[in-house]
Amino acid sequence: MRDLPVQFYYSNTRFPFRDRTRLKQFIKQLFSKEGRKLEQLSYVFCTDQELHSMNQQWLDHDTFTDIITFDLSDSSMVKGEVYISIDRVKDNARAFERPFREELHRVIFHGALHLCGYKDKSKTQKEEMRRMEQKYLDLYLKP
């Protein structure tokens, strides 16, 4: 039996990733703060090519992306899978001149926020998503 409903998996990628247990606990708290009950959440860290293939297969998008979130919930409890391209996170960190650790956590929280019901299609939704990402980044990275 797993002690936390959040798990991390790695597919063809390795990177420095400290404080995983603390992060799992924080993600669980994020759901609680958002009024959602978390049953199970899997993060899969992968390559650009892997995520691009998934984007084509499941979403019919022929683009590279940093994250794809699948909501697998079938009850009032949240269950989901989040796939993150570490290649894209590294590129975005360089492009936005942010530390890799910050960009990685931003994307991790982004996936959790999608499962909490936040969207990012319209300009207003994107602004709200960015505000919430920053809120949780500040809480996690600047305790």
PDB file of C-alpha atoms in Angstrom:
ATOM      1  CA  MET A   1       0.000   0.000   0.000  1.00  0.00           C
ATOM      2  CA  ARG A   2       1.373   3.384  -0.986  1.00  0.00           C
ATOM      3  CA  ASP A   3       1.580   5.971   1.735  1.00  0.00           C
ATOM      4  CA  LEU A   4       0.753   8.912  -0.568  1.00  0.00           C
ATOM      5  CA  PRO A   5      -1.625   9.039  -3.540  1.00  0.00           C
ATOM      6  CA  VAL A   6       1.015  10.825  -5.664  1.00  0.00           C
ATOM      7  CA  GLN A   7       3.634   8.799  -7.529  1.00  0.00           C
ATOM      8  CA  PHE A   8       6.486   9.747  -9.872  1.00  0.00           C
ATOM      9  CA  TYR A   9       7.631   7.597 -12.799  1.00  0.00           C
ATOM     10  CA  TYR A  10      10.458   8.106 -15.277  1.00  0.00           C
ATOM     11  CA  SER A  11      10.434   7.094 -18.937  1.00  0.00           C
ATOM     12  CA  ASN A  12      13.745   7.437 -20.759  1.00  0.00           C
ATOM     13  CA  THR A  13      14.796  10.463 -18.729  1.00  0.00           C
ATOM     14  CA  ARG A  14      16.738  11.315 -15.608  1.00  0.00           C
ATOM     15  CA  PHE A  15      17.211  14.690 -13.965  1.00  0.00           C
ATOM     16  CA  PRO A  16      18.001  16.144 -10.539  1.00  0.00           C
ATOM     17  CA  PHE A  17      14.820  15.850  -8.497  1.00  0.00           C
ATOM     18  CA  ARG A  18      15.165  16.468  -4.764  1.00  0.00           C
ATOM     19  CA  ASP A  19      12.583  16.459  -1.979  1.00  0.00           C
ATOM     20  CA  ARG A  20      10.154  14.155  -3.786  1.00  0.00           C
ATOM     21  CA  THR A  21       8.388  13.062  -0.595  1.00  0.00           C
ATOM     22  CA  ARG A  22       7.882  16.677   0.488  1.00  0.00           C
ATOM     23  CA  LEU A  23       6.533  17.507  -2.984  1.00  0.00           C
ATOM     24  CA  LYS A  24       4.093  14.580  -2.895  1.00  0.00           C
ATOM     25  CA  GLN A  25       2.770  15.812   0.452  1.00  0.00           C
ATOM     26  CA  PHE A  26       2.487  19.362  -0.884  1.00  0.00           C
ATOM     27  CA  ILE A  27       0.544  18.205  -3.968  1.00  0.00           C
ATOM     28  CA  LYS A  28      -1.872  16.344  -1.697  1.00  0.00           C
ATOM     29  CA  GLN A  29      -2.303  19.576   0.303  1.00  0.00           C
ATOM     30  CA  LEU A  30      -2.859  21.544  -2.929  1.00  0.00           C
ATOM     31  CA  PHE A  31      -5.867  19.355  -3.719  1.00  0.00           C
ATOM     32  CA  SER A  32      -7.165  19.805  -0.188  1.00  0.00           C
ATOM     33  CA  LYS A  33      -6.798  23.608  -0.409  1.00  0.00           C
ATOM     34  CA  GLU A  34      -8.715  23.503  -3.708  1.00  0.00           C
ATOM     35  CA  GLY A  35     -11.518  21.526  -2.075  1.00  0.00           C
ATOM     36  CA  ARG A  36     -10.817  18.313  -3.974  1.00  0.00           C
ATOM     37  CA  LYS A  37     -10.197  14.813  -2.649  1.00  0.00           C
ATOM     38  CA  LEU A  38      -7.233  13.077  -4.265  1.00  0.00           C
ATOM     39  CA  GLU A  39      -7.470   9.342  -4.844  1.00  0.00           C
ATOM     40  CA  GLN A  40      -4.476   8.785  -7.117  1.00  0.00           C
ATOM     41  CA  LEU A  41      -2.148  10.901  -9.236  1.00  0.00           C
ATOM     42  CA  SER A  42       0.723   9.645 -11.364  1.00  0.00           C
ATOM     43  CA  TYR A  43       3.326  11.918 -12.878  1.00  0.00           C
ATOM     44  CA  VAL A  44       5.321  10.429 -15.756  1.00  0.00           C
ATOM     45  CA  PHE A  45       8.460  12.318 -16.757  1.00  0.00           C
ATOM     46  CA  CYS A  46       9.390  11.599 -20.355  1.00  0.00           C
ATOM     47  CA  THR A  47      11.075  12.938 -23.506  1.00  0.00           C
ATOM     48  CA  ASP A  48       9.820  15.373 -26.123  1.00  0.00           C
ATOM     49  CA  GLN A  49       9.376  12.534 -28.611  1.00  0.00           C
ATOM     50  CA  GLU A  50       7.268  10.472 -26.227  1.00  0.00           C
ATOM     51  CA  LEU A  51       4.991  13.379 -25.357  1.00  0.00           C
ATOM     52  CA  HIS A  52       4.743  14.450 -28.997  1.00  0.00           C
ATOM     53  CA  SER A  53       3.577  10.936 -29.940  1.00  0.00           C
ATOM     54  CA  MET A  54       0.966  11.015 -27.164  1.00  0.00           C
ATOM     55  CA  ASN A  55      -0.181  14.456 -28.288  1.00  0.00           C
ATOM     56  CA  GLN A  56      -0.711  13.117 -31.811  1.00  0.00           C
ATOM     57  CA  GLN A  57      -2.335   9.858 -30.746  1.00  0.00           C
ATOM     58  CA  TRP A  58      -4.676  11.025 -27.988  1.00  0.00           C
ATOM     59  CA  LEU A  59      -5.312  14.708 -28.716  1.00  0.00           C
ATOM     60  CA  ASP A  60      -4.784  14.841 -32.491  1.00  0.00           C
ATOM     61  CA  HIS A  61      -2.268  17.696 -32.031  1.00  0.00           C
ATOM     62  CA  ASP A  62       0.945  17.650 -34.047  1.00  0.00           C
ATOM     63  CA  THR A  63       2.841  19.931 -31.683  1.00  0.00           C
ATOM     64  CA  PHE A  64       5.397  19.660 -28.932  1.00  0.00           C
ATOM     65  CA  THR A  65       4.163  20.494 -25.452  1.00  0.00           C
ATOM     66  CA  ASP A  66       5.525  20.434 -21.920  1.00  0.00           C
ATOM     67  CA  ILE A  67       2.550  18.675 -20.335  1.00  0.00           C
ATOM     68  CA  ILE A  68      -0.501  16.558 -21.014  1.00  0.00           C
ATOM     69  CA  THR A  69      -2.990  15.878 -18.224  1.00  0.00           C
ATOM     70  CA  PHE A  70      -5.504  13.044 -18.290  1.00  0.00           C
ATOM     71  CA  ASP A  71      -8.410  13.201 -15.848  1.00  0.00           C
ATOM     72  CA  LEU A  72      -9.325   9.579 -15.077  1.00  0.00           C
ATOM     73  CA  SER A  73     -11.759  10.403 -12.280  1.00  0.00           C
ATOM     74  CA  ASP A  74     -14.955   8.386 -12.171  1.00  0.00           C
ATOM     75  CA  SER A  75     -16.222   9.603  -8.822  1.00  0.00           C
ATOM     76  CA  SER A  76     -15.974  12.629  -6.590  1.00  0.00           C
ATOM     77  CA  MET A  77     -12.344  11.729  -5.909  1.00  0.00           C
ATOM     78  CA  VAL A  78      -9.633  12.886  -8.307  1.00  0.00           C
ATOM     79  CA  LYS A  79      -7.660  10.310 -10.238  1.00  0.00           C
ATOM     80  CA  GLY A  80      -5.298  11.333 -13.007  1.00  0.00           C
ATOM     81  CA  GLU A  81      -2.111  10.980 -14.986  1.00  0.00           C
ATOM     82  CA  VAL A  82       0.200  13.843 -15.873  1.00  0.00           C
ATOM     83  CA  TYR A  83       2.886  13.421 -18.530  1.00  0.00           C
ATOM     84  CA  ILE A  84       5.708  15.968 -18.537  1.00  0.00           C
ATOM     85  CA  SER A  85       8.441  16.393 -21.156  1.00  0.00           C
ATOM     86  CA  ILE A  86      11.661  17.098 -19.301  1.00  0.00           C
ATOM     87  CA  ASP A  87      13.216  18.221 -22.613  1.00  0.00           C
ATOM     88  CA  ARG A  88      10.527  20.897 -22.976  1.00  0.00           C
ATOM     89  CA  VAL A  89      10.798  21.950 -19.310  1.00  0.00           C
ATOM     90  CA  LYS A  90      14.548  22.459 -19.753  1.00  0.00           C
ATOM     91  CA  ASP A  91      14.016  24.464 -22.964  1.00  0.00           C
ATOM     92  CA  ASN A  92      11.295  26.600 -21.366  1.00  0.00           C
ATOM     93  CA  ALA A  93      13.454  27.290 -18.318  1.00  0.00           C
ATOM     94  CA  ARG A  94      16.184  28.598 -20.633  1.00  0.00           C
ATOM     95  CA  ALA A  95      13.726  30.584 -22.783  1.00  0.00           C
ATOM     96  CA  PHE A  96      12.046  32.222 -19.775  1.00  0.00           C
ATOM     97  CA  GLU A  97      15.360  32.596 -17.943  1.00  0.00           C
ATOM     98  CA  ARG A  98      14.051  30.712 -14.926  1.00  0.00           C
ATOM     99  CA  PRO A  99      15.760  27.987 -12.903  1.00  0.00           C
ATOM    100  CA  PHE A 100      14.970  24.439 -14.063  1.00  0.00           C
ATOM    101  CA  ARG A 101      13.674  23.551 -10.576  1.00  0.00           C
ATOM    102  CA  GLU A 102      11.156  26.420 -10.685  1.00  0.00           C
ATOM    103  CA  GLU A 103       9.926  25.559 -14.176  1.00  0.00           C
ATOM    104  CA  LEU A 104       9.622  21.871 -13.278  1.00  0.00           C
ATOM    105  CA  HIS A 105       7.490  22.659 -10.235  1.00  0.00           C
ATOM    106  CA  ARG A 106       5.393  25.173 -12.193  1.00  0.00           C
ATOM    107  CA  VAL A 107       4.503  22.454 -14.691  1.00  0.00           C
ATOM    108  CA  ILE A 108       3.862  19.897 -11.927  1.00  0.00           C
ATOM    109  CA  PHE A 109       1.427  22.299 -10.236  1.00  0.00           C
ATOM    110  CA  HIS A 110      -0.108  23.164 -13.616  1.00  0.00           C
ATOM    111  CA  GLY A 111      -1.119  19.522 -14.091  1.00  0.00           C
ATOM    112  CA  ALA A 112      -2.588  19.312 -10.591  1.00  0.00           C
ATOM    113  CA  LEU A 113      -4.523  22.532 -11.151  1.00  0.00           C
ATOM    114  CA  HIS A 114      -6.043  21.131 -14.351  1.00  0.00           C
ATOM    115  CA  LEU A 115      -7.312  18.199 -12.290  1.00  0.00           C
ATOM    116  CA  CYS A 116      -8.785  20.696  -9.827  1.00  0.00           C
ATOM    117  CA  GLY A 117     -10.825  22.198 -12.658  1.00  0.00           C
ATOM    118  CA  TYR A 118      -8.665  25.094 -13.838  1.00  0.00           C
ATOM    119  CA  LYS A 119      -8.530  25.618 -17.592  1.00  0.00           C
ATOM    120  CA  ASP A 120      -6.166  27.554 -19.847  1.00  0.00           C
ATOM    121  CA  LYS A 121      -7.905  27.964 -23.193  1.00  0.00           C
ATOM    122  CA  SER A 122      -9.019  31.598 -23.013  1.00  0.00           C
ATOM    123  CA  LYS A 123      -6.933  34.621 -22.042  1.00  0.00           C
ATOM    124  CA  THR A 124      -8.827  34.973 -18.757  1.00  0.00           C
ATOM    125  CA  GLN A 125      -8.385  31.271 -17.960  1.00  0.00           C
ATOM    126  CA  LYS A 126      -4.655  31.458 -18.742  1.00  0.00           C
ATOM    127  CA  GLU A 127      -4.252  34.453 -16.436  1.00  0.00           C
ATOM    128  CA  GLU A 128      -6.049  32.611 -13.627  1.00  0.00           C
ATOM    129  CA  MET A 129      -3.960  29.472 -14.221  1.00  0.00           C
ATOM    130  CA  ARG A 130      -0.718  31.491 -14.086  1.00  0.00           C
ATOM    131  CA  ARG A 131      -1.848  33.211 -10.894  1.00  0.00           C
ATOM    132  CA  MET A 132      -2.599  29.854  -9.255  1.00  0.00           C
ATOM    133  CA  GLU A 133       0.684  28.339 -10.459  1.00  0.00           C
ATOM    134  CA  GLN A 134       2.548  31.262  -8.926  1.00  0.00           C
ATOM    135  CA  LYS A 135       0.574  30.980  -5.693  1.00  0.00           C
ATOM    136  CA  TYR A 136       1.606  27.351  -5.251  1.00  0.00           C
ATOM    137  CA  LEU A 137       5.175  27.990  -6.440  1.00  0.00           C
ATOM    138  CA  ASP A 138       5.506  30.692  -3.788  1.00  0.00           C
ATOM    139  CA  LEU A 139       4.067  28.433  -1.104  1.00  0.00           C
ATOM    140  CA  TYR A 140       6.328  25.538  -2.054  1.00  0.00           C
ATOM    141  CA  LEU A 141       9.605  27.188  -3.051  1.00  0.00           C
ATOM    142  CA  LYS A 142       9.581  30.042  -0.524  1.00  0.00           C
ATOM    143  CA  PRO A 143       8.393  28.452   2.745  1.00  0.00           C
TER     144      PRO A 143
END
